[in-house]
Short mmCIF file of C-alpha atoms in Angstrom, two decimals:
data_model
loop_
_atom_site.label_atom_id
_atom_site.label_comp_id
_atom_site.label_asym_id
_atom_site.label_seq_id
_atom_site.Cartn_x
_atom_site.Cartn_y
_atom_site.Cartn_z
CA THR A 1 -10.31 -6.52 9.31
CA PHE A 2 -11.97 -7.92 12.40
CA GLY A 3 -11.97 -7.90 16.19
CA LEU A 4 -12.70 -10.38 18.96
CA TYR A 5 -15.27 -10.42 21.72
CA VAL A 6 -15.94 -12.68 24.70
CA THR A 7 -19.37 -13.07 26.29
CA PHE A 8 -19.80 -13.77 30.02
CA PRO A 9 -23.46 -14.79 30.58
CA ILE A 10 -23.16 -14.92 34.37
CA PHE A 11 -22.60 -11.17 34.46
CA GLY A 12 -24.44 -10.35 31.24
CA ASN A 13 -21.25 -8.71 29.96
CA THR A 14 -19.46 -8.79 26.62
CA ALA A 15 -15.82 -7.72 26.30
CA TYR A 16 -14.74 -6.35 22.91
CA SER A 17 -11.18 -5.99 21.64
CA GLU A 18 -12.02 -2.43 20.53
CA ASP A 19 -12.20 -0.32 23.67
CA HIS A 20 -14.85 2.07 22.41
CA LEU A 21 -17.38 -0.77 22.06
CA ASN A 22 -17.27 -1.52 25.79
CA THR A 23 -19.84 1.15 26.55
CA GLY A 24 -21.28 -0.78 29.48
CA GLU A 25 -18.31 0.51 31.44
CA GLY A 26 -19.13 3.99 32.65
CA THR A 27 -15.51 4.97 33.25
CA VAL A 28 -13.67 5.41 29.94
CA ALA A 29 -10.32 4.49 31.52
CA ASN A 30 -11.71 1.03 32.40
CA ARG A 31 -12.83 0.12 28.86
CA ARG A 32 -9.68 -1.82 27.94
CA LYS A 33 -11.18 -5.31 28.32
CA VAL A 34 -9.02 -7.35 25.94
CA ARG A 35 -5.24 -7.33 25.79
CA PHE A 36 -2.88 -8.90 23.24
CA TYR A 37 0.75 -10.02 23.57
CA PRO A 38 3.13 -11.63 21.04
CA LEU A 39 3.37 -15.41 21.40
CA LYS A 40 6.93 -16.57 22.03
CA SER A 41 8.67 -19.95 21.93
CA PRO A 42 10.49 -21.32 25.00
CA ASP A 43 13.76 -19.94 23.62
CA GLY A 44 12.28 -16.44 23.48
CA THR A 45 11.80 -16.17 19.71
CA THR A 46 8.55 -14.65 18.53
CA VAL A 47 6.10 -16.98 16.78
CA PRO A 48 5.04 -15.28 13.51
CA ASN A 49 1.45 -14.12 13.24
CA ALA A 50 0.41 -15.51 16.63
CA PHE A 51 -0.72 -13.69 19.78
CA VAL A 52 -1.80 -14.47 23.32
CA PHE A 53 -4.92 -12.62 24.41
CA THR A 54 -6.63 -12.19 27.77
CA SER A 55 -9.99 -10.73 28.67
CA GLU A 56 -11.75 -9.32 31.72
CA ASP A 57 -15.45 -9.80 32.46
CA PHE A 58 -15.97 -7.59 35.47
CA VAL A 59 -14.44 -4.62 37.30
CA ASN A 60 -14.00 -5.19 41.02
CA GLY A 61 -15.65 -2.99 43.58
CA ASP A 62 -12.42 -1.08 44.15
CA GLY A 63 -12.12 -0.29 40.44
CA SER A 64 -9.40 -2.87 39.76
CA PHE A 65 -9.50 -5.73 37.27
CA ASP A 66 -6.97 -8.44 36.47
CA VAL A 67 -7.83 -9.26 32.83
CA ASN A 68 -7.46 -13.02 33.30
CA ASP A 69 -11.00 -14.33 33.06
CA PHE A 70 -10.48 -15.60 29.51
CA PHE A 71 -7.11 -16.66 28.13
CA GLY A 72 -6.38 -17.84 24.60
CA ILE A 73 -4.11 -17.87 21.54
CA VAL A 74 -5.05 -16.51 18.13
CA ARG A 75 -3.00 -17.52 15.06
CA ASN A 76 -2.67 -16.53 11.41
CA VAL A 77 -3.37 -12.86 12.11
CA ARG A 78 -1.55 -9.55 11.88
CA VAL A 79 -2.23 -6.18 13.46
CA ALA A 80 -4.65 -4.22 11.28
CA GLY A 81 -4.73 -1.12 13.45
CA ALA A 82 -4.64 0.05 17.01
CA SER A 83 -7.78 -0.06 19.12
CA THR A 84 -9.83 2.88 17.97
CA GLY A 85 -11.70 3.56 21.15
CA THR A 86 -9.68 6.57 22.21
CA GLY A 87 -9.88 8.87 19.24
CA VAL A 88 -9.90 9.59 15.56
CA THR A 89 -8.60 7.24 12.86
CA VAL A 90 -7.78 7.76 9.20
CA SER A 91 -8.08 5.26 6.35
CA ASN A 92 -6.69 5.54 2.83
CA LEU A 93 -9.49 4.83 0.35
CA ASP A 94 -6.94 3.76 -2.27
CA GLY A 95 -6.15 0.78 -0.06
CA ALA A 96 -2.38 1.20 -0.58
CA PRO A 97 0.26 1.68 0.54
CA PHE A 98 -0.78 2.59 4.12
CA ASP A 99 -3.71 4.28 5.82
CA ASP A 100 -1.52 7.21 6.80
CA ARG A 101 0.27 7.58 3.45
CA LEU A 102 -1.18 8.80 0.13
CA VAL A 103 0.73 8.50 -3.15
CA PHE A 104 0.41 10.52 -6.36
CA ASN A 105 1.98 11.04 -9.76
CA ARG A 106 1.82 13.87 -12.26
CA ILE A 107 3.10 14.28 -15.84
CA ASN A 108 3.73 17.88 -16.80
CA ILE A 109 3.50 17.89 -20.60
CA GLN A 110 0.03 16.96 -21.87
CA PRO A 111 -1.06 15.58 -24.22
CA PRO A 112 1.93 13.26 -24.65
CA GLU A 113 4.14 13.71 -27.67
CA PRO A 114 3.77 11.36 -30.68
CA LEU A 115 5.47 7.98 -30.30
CA LYS A 116 6.73 5.28 -32.66
CA ASP A 117 5.64 1.66 -32.50
CA GLU A 118 7.87 -1.37 -32.98
CA PHE A 119 7.51 -1.02 -36.76
CA GLY A 120 8.62 2.61 -36.82
CA ASN A 121 5.13 3.99 -37.39
CA THR A 122 4.26 7.25 -35.63
CA TYR A 123 1.10 7.35 -33.52
CA ASN A 124 -0.51 9.68 -31.00
CA PRO A 125 -0.97 8.02 -27.60
CA PRO A 126 -4.03 8.92 -25.51
CA PRO A 127 -3.66 11.61 -22.83
CA ASN A 128 -2.13 10.27 -19.65
CA VAL A 129 -4.52 9.34 -16.87
CA VAL A 130 -2.42 10.01 -13.77
CA HIS A 131 -3.07 9.37 -10.10
CA ASP A 132 -3.00 12.98 -8.94
CA ARG A 133 -5.87 12.73 -6.42
CA ALA A 134 -6.28 10.62 -3.30
CA THR A 135 -8.79 10.49 -0.47
CA VAL A 136 -8.48 9.73 3.22
CA ARG A 137 -11.47 8.99 5.45
CA VAL A 138 -11.51 10.48 8.94
CA THR A 139 -13.63 8.61 11.51
CA ASN A 140 -14.62 9.57 15.04
CA ASN A 141 -14.31 6.45 17.20
CA ARG A 142 -14.93 8.22 20.48
CA THR A 143 -18.14 7.91 22.43
CA THR A 144 -18.53 11.69 22.32
CA ALA A 145 -18.62 14.20 19.48
CA ILE A 146 -15.47 15.89 18.19
CA THR A 147 -14.99 19.09 16.20
CA VAL A 148 -12.74 19.53 13.16
CA SER A 149 -10.86 22.81 13.52
CA SER A 150 -8.80 22.75 10.29
CA VAL A 151 -7.58 20.65 7.36
CA THR A 152 -4.22 21.79 5.97
CA VAL A 153 -1.37 20.73 3.68
CA ASN A 154 2.22 21.79 4.28
CA ASN A 155 2.90 23.29 0.82
CA GLY A 156 0.11 24.95 -1.13
CA SER A 157 2.13 25.10 -4.35
CA VAL A 158 2.46 21.31 -4.40
CA TRP A 159 -0.70 20.04 -2.70
CA LYS A 160 -4.29 21.21 -2.69
CA VAL A 161 -7.19 20.17 -0.48
CA LEU A 162 -9.94 19.62 -3.06
CA SER A 163 -12.64 18.75 -0.57
CA GLY A 164 -12.99 18.24 3.15
CA PRO A 165 -14.91 19.35 6.21
CA PRO A 166 -14.99 23.10 6.89
CA ALA A 167 -13.71 24.39 10.21
CA GLY A 168 -16.25 23.79 12.94
CA THR A 169 -17.60 20.55 11.47
CA VAL A 170 -18.88 18.28 14.24
CA LEU A 171 -18.44 14.51 13.92
CA GLN A 172 -20.75 12.47 16.09
CA PRO A 173 -19.57 9.10 17.47
CA GLY A 174 -19.05 6.69 14.57
CA GLN A 175 -19.40 9.42 11.95
CA SER A 176 -16.87 9.84 9.11
CA VAL A 177 -15.87 12.52 6.63
CA ASN A 178 -13.62 12.35 3.55
CA VAL A 179 -10.69 14.61 2.69
CA THR A 180 -9.43 14.64 -0.92
CA VAL A 181 -5.97 15.97 -1.80
CA GLN A 182 -4.62 16.81 -5.27
CA PHE A 183 -0.98 16.83 -6.37
CA ILE A 184 -0.60 20.12 -8.31
CA ALA A 185 3.16 20.67 -8.69
CA THR A 186 4.17 22.34 -11.97
CA THR A 187 7.95 22.14 -11.54
CA PRO A 188 10.24 19.37 -10.25
CA PRO A 189 11.63 19.43 -6.72
CA ALA A 190 15.15 20.65 -6.12
CA THR A 191 17.24 17.50 -5.84
CA SER A 192 20.67 16.26 -6.84
CA GLU A 193 19.57 12.63 -6.77
CA ASN A 194 18.80 10.73 -9.96
CA GLU A 195 15.36 9.23 -9.37
CA THR A 196 14.71 8.29 -13.00
CA VAL A 197 15.11 4.98 -14.85
CA ASP A 198 17.90 6.55 -16.94
CA PRO A 199 21.16 5.47 -15.24
CA THR A 200 23.04 8.38 -16.84
CA GLY A 201 20.94 10.87 -14.89
CA VAL A 202 20.61 13.19 -17.89
CA ARG A 203 17.02 14.05 -16.97
CA LYS A 204 17.32 13.97 -13.18
CA ASN A 205 16.72 17.71 -12.79
CA LEU A 206 13.40 17.44 -14.66
CA ASN A 207 11.85 14.81 -12.40
CA GLY A 208 11.64 13.93 -8.74
CA THR A 209 9.58 13.08 -5.66
CA TYR A 210 7.81 15.59 -3.44
CA ALA A 211 7.14 14.70 0.21
CA GLY A 212 4.47 16.48 2.21
CA THR A 213 1.84 16.20 4.90
CA LEU A 214 -1.90 16.52 5.31
CA THR A 215 -2.95 17.48 8.83
CA VAL A 216 -6.48 17.14 10.19
CA ASN A 217 -6.81 19.07 13.45
CA THR A 218 -9.67 18.13 15.79
CA THR A 219 -10.56 18.52 19.43
CA ASP A 220 -9.18 14.99 19.81
CA GLY A 221 -5.78 16.15 18.54
CA ALA A 222 -4.05 16.22 15.16
CA LYS A 223 -3.94 13.40 12.62
CA THR A 224 -1.09 13.59 10.11
CA VAL A 225 -1.06 11.77 6.77
CA GLN A 226 2.13 11.50 4.71
CA LEU A 227 1.95 12.63 1.07
CA ALA A 228 4.36 11.46 -1.66
CA GLY A 229 4.11 12.52 -5.30
CA TYR A 230 6.41 11.86 -8.26
CA PHE A 231 6.67 14.76 -10.70
CA GLN A 232 7.44 13.56 -14.23
CA HIS A 233 8.34 16.11 -16.87
CA LYS A 234 6.96 14.20 -19.85
CA ASN A 235 5.53 10.86 -20.91
CA GLU A 236 8.06 7.98 -21.11
CA ASP A 237 11.47 9.10 -22.52
CA ASN A 238 13.28 7.45 -19.55
CA GLN A 239 11.75 9.99 -17.18
CA GLU A 240 9.76 7.51 -15.10
CA ALA A 241 10.77 6.81 -11.49
CA ASN A 242 13.28 4.03 -10.98
CA VAL A 243 12.45 1.01 -8.83
CA GLU A 244 14.20 2.30 -5.70
CA THR A 245 12.33 5.59 -5.94
CA LEU A 246 8.98 3.87 -6.42
CA ILE A 247 9.33 1.37 -3.59
CA ASN A 248 11.07 3.58 -1.03
CA LYS A 249 10.45 7.28 -1.70
CA VAL A 250 6.95 7.10 -3.17
CA PHE A 251 5.29 4.07 -1.58
CA GLY A 252 7.43 4.17 1.56
CA TYR A 253 8.13 0.46 1.98
CA GLY A 254 11.71 0.86 3.20
CA THR A 255 13.03 -2.17 1.30
CA ASN A 256 16.71 -2.50 0.38
CA VAL A 257 16.18 -2.71 -3.38
CA VAL A 258 19.75 -2.36 -4.68
CA GLY A 259 22.83 -2.83 -2.54
CA ALA A 260 26.08 -0.90 -2.76
CA GLY A 261 27.86 -1.54 -6.04
CA GLN A 262 24.89 -3.45 -7.48
CA SER A 263 22.77 -2.76 -10.54
CA LEU A 264 19.38 -3.88 -11.80
CA VAL A 265 20.83 -3.99 -15.32
CA GLY A 266 22.31 -7.47 -15.39
CA GLY A 267 21.78 -8.77 -18.89
CA GLY A 268 19.27 -11.31 -17.63
CA ARG A 269 21.69 -12.88 -15.13
CA ALA A 270 20.06 -14.54 -12.14
CA THR A 271 22.02 -12.42 -9.67
CA PRO A 272 20.13 -11.11 -6.62
CA VAL A 273 20.25 -7.41 -5.77
CA GLY A 274 19.44 -5.88 -2.41
CA GLU A 275 16.95 -7.97 -0.48
CA GLU A 276 15.67 -9.69 -3.61
CA VAL A 277 14.12 -13.11 -3.01
CA MET A 278 15.32 -15.54 -5.67
CA SER A 279 12.30 -17.69 -6.41
CA GLY A 280 10.33 -18.19 -9.58
CA LEU A 281 7.67 -20.27 -7.82
CA TRP A 282 5.61 -19.48 -4.74
CA ALA A 283 3.21 -21.23 -2.36
CA ARG A 284 0.18 -20.00 -0.47
CA VAL A 285 0.83 -19.52 3.25
CA ASP A 286 -2.76 -19.95 4.46
CA ALA A 287 -4.88 -22.46 2.55
CA GLY A 288 -8.00 -20.82 3.95
CA ARG A 289 -7.39 -17.49 2.26
CA PRO A 290 -6.70 -16.50 -1.37
CA VAL A 291 -3.47 -15.03 -2.68
CA THR A 292 -4.06 -11.35 -3.47
CA VAL A 293 -2.18 -9.08 -5.87
CA ARG A 294 -2.40 -5.30 -6.35
CA GLN A 295 -0.64 -3.33 -9.09
CA LEU A 296 1.16 -0.33 -7.62
CA ALA A 297 2.48 1.31 -10.79
CA ALA A 298 2.52 1.08 -14.58
CA GLN A 299 5.49 2.56 -16.44
CA HIS A 300 5.51 1.42 -20.05
CA GLY A 301 4.14 2.46 -23.44
CA GLN A 302 1.25 4.88 -23.04
CA GLY A 303 -1.90 3.62 -24.74
CA LYS A 304 -0.99 -0.01 -24.22
CA THR A 305 -2.23 -2.43 -21.58
CA ALA A 306 -0.34 -4.90 -19.42
CA THR A 307 -1.81 -8.14 -18.09
CA LEU A 308 -0.81 -10.04 -14.96
CA GLN A 309 -1.50 -13.79 -14.86
CA TRP A 310 -0.73 -16.72 -12.59
CA TYR A 311 -0.08 -20.37 -13.43
CA ALA A 312 0.26 -23.65 -11.59
CA GLN A 313 3.73 -25.19 -11.51
CA GLY A 314 4.36 -27.08 -14.74
CA SER A 315 1.42 -25.50 -16.56
CA SER A 316 1.74 -23.50 -19.76
CA THR A 317 -1.78 -22.10 -19.49
CA PRO A 318 -1.83 -19.07 -17.19
CA SER A 319 -5.01 -17.53 -15.79
CA THR A 320 -5.57 -13.78 -16.01
CA LEU A 321 -5.79 -11.77 -12.79
CA PHE A 322 -6.28 -8.30 -14.27
CA THR A 323 -5.40 -5.94 -17.11
CA HIS A 324 -5.00 -2.24 -16.44
CA ALA A 325 -6.66 0.35 -18.68
CA ALA A 326 -4.78 1.39 -21.83
CA ASP A 327 -4.72 5.09 -20.95
CA GLN A 328 -2.93 4.30 -17.67
CA GLY A 329 0.41 3.11 -18.97
CA GLN A 330 2.19 5.80 -16.94
CA THR A 331 0.42 6.01 -13.60
CA TYR A 332 0.36 4.82 -10.00
CA LEU A 333 -2.35 2.57 -8.55
CA PRO A 334 -3.89 2.05 -12.00
CA THR A 335 -7.41 0.81 -12.58
CA THR A 336 -8.93 -1.56 -15.10
CA ALA A 337 -11.12 -0.47 -18.00
CA ALA A 338 -14.08 -0.98 -15.64
CA GLY A 339 -12.68 1.68 -13.30
CA VAL A 340 -11.83 -0.64 -10.39
CA ALA A 341 -8.39 -1.15 -8.86
CA ALA A 342 -6.02 -3.32 -10.90
CA ALA A 343 -6.07 -6.16 -8.39
CA GLY A 344 -7.00 -9.82 -8.23
CA SER A 345 -7.01 -12.95 -6.10
CA PHE A 346 -6.73 -16.68 -6.69
CA ASN A 347 -6.67 -19.98 -4.80
CA PRO A 348 -3.77 -22.17 -5.96
CA ALA A 349 -3.70 -25.81 -4.92
CA GLY A 350 0.10 -26.01 -5.00
CA ALA A 351 3.18 -24.11 -6.13
CA PHE A 352 2.57 -21.36 -8.67
CA GLY A 353 4.28 -18.63 -10.65
CA PHE A 354 3.41 -15.34 -12.33
CA LYS A 355 3.40 -14.11 -15.89
CA ASN A 356 3.53 -10.37 -16.60
CA ASP A 357 2.65 -9.92 -20.27
CA THR A 358 5.37 -12.04 -21.95
CA GLU A 359 7.64 -12.38 -18.92
CA TRP A 360 7.47 -15.42 -16.63
CA SER A 361 8.64 -15.56 -13.02
CA GLU A 362 10.60 -18.72 -13.87
CA ASP A 363 13.77 -17.64 -15.66
CA ALA A 364 13.96 -20.72 -17.90
CA ARG A 365 10.65 -19.83 -19.55
CA ASN A 366 11.88 -16.43 -20.73
CA ARG A 367 13.86 -15.25 -23.71
CA GLN A 368 17.55 -15.62 -22.84
CA GLU A 369 19.53 -12.38 -23.09
CA GLN A 370 22.76 -14.25 -23.77
CA PRO A 371 23.59 -17.74 -25.10
CA GLY A 372 24.21 -20.63 -22.77
CA GLY A 373 21.12 -20.30 -20.58
CA GLY A 374 20.79 -18.65 -17.19
CA PHE A 375 20.06 -15.22 -18.65
CA GLY A 376 16.27 -14.99 -18.43
CA HIS A 377 15.89 -13.28 -15.05
CA HIS A 378 13.19 -10.75 -16.02
CA VAL A 379 10.93 -10.73 -12.94
CA ARG A 380 12.20 -9.78 -9.49
CA PHE A 381 10.65 -10.02 -6.01
CA TRP A 382 11.48 -8.09 -2.83
CA PRO A 383 9.88 -8.13 0.63
CA ALA A 384 7.56 -5.20 1.34
CA ARG A 385 8.58 -3.48 4.56
CA ASP A 386 6.65 -0.85 6.48
#
């Protein structure tokens, strides 16, 4: 993330887009020196990722200022966060899905029961490494100290504050402190909804998503962080969260995954569901920045890895982006064997596609579920909505 600043040598002033950096202004209310507005076309439509900005270099003797001393347009940007000059901010150290939302998963029966491989041989998978802990960083962006009065979760039988500042902790300007929360539920939530991958719903009462809140109370006010945790009774066995549950209830993206009367089980047919975007190939929007990918969840055979690759259009030689650790076949926000987030970036020169283990984003490259072609739709894409 970044901000903008404008320097006015004649006055010896610098105007920053973050209010709290404009400390040369003695009156806090006058520290808003840079303003942003959406750029619009003559017909009134908003231009994507473009903003008009204006800046002020000097406050008049009567305390007024017109914010028109510097005028410009900035493109290829999005809002990363509100100006932090007026209070406390929180940031999710997982990096996903949002700064004010932490996600978790928990599998009740450990170690997992013995499984059978594709040859019918029984084996003992490694214990599940789940994502049952997450950390948020609280930062004081004021120009004066603040005091933390309490750190609480809404349901102590589901969530636990593992570490955080004790009541009375003082945060000086620019100082931060971490709060770590653990998902500790031992029983599923009461729900009539089938959130599992099993369309029959046989195991729906054994699994489900908990929603909660973490509240950090300070003398600057309260900061609330949303908590979402999927409770899974046992490893695999069709008890994992279905796609709608993952995208909407856990990660909170608000995407229309499956429309009324639709199903994800289509026998490989290239039929869109919900807001699905039907494209096997993609192109980079900004040639000056890499394409980035982050794995949000792994729900397959425990003890086995999965590798995500990308390939240039027409190529049969994909390049590996990352492989998650083998003991994280049933977890959220998995890591690699090196302990870093399962994420990667690349700089394609033209159109490209993805390969997830043996499945390609181009239907024609996949095993056809039925004869006649047109039945290899094994990778789906949806827009991520906040």
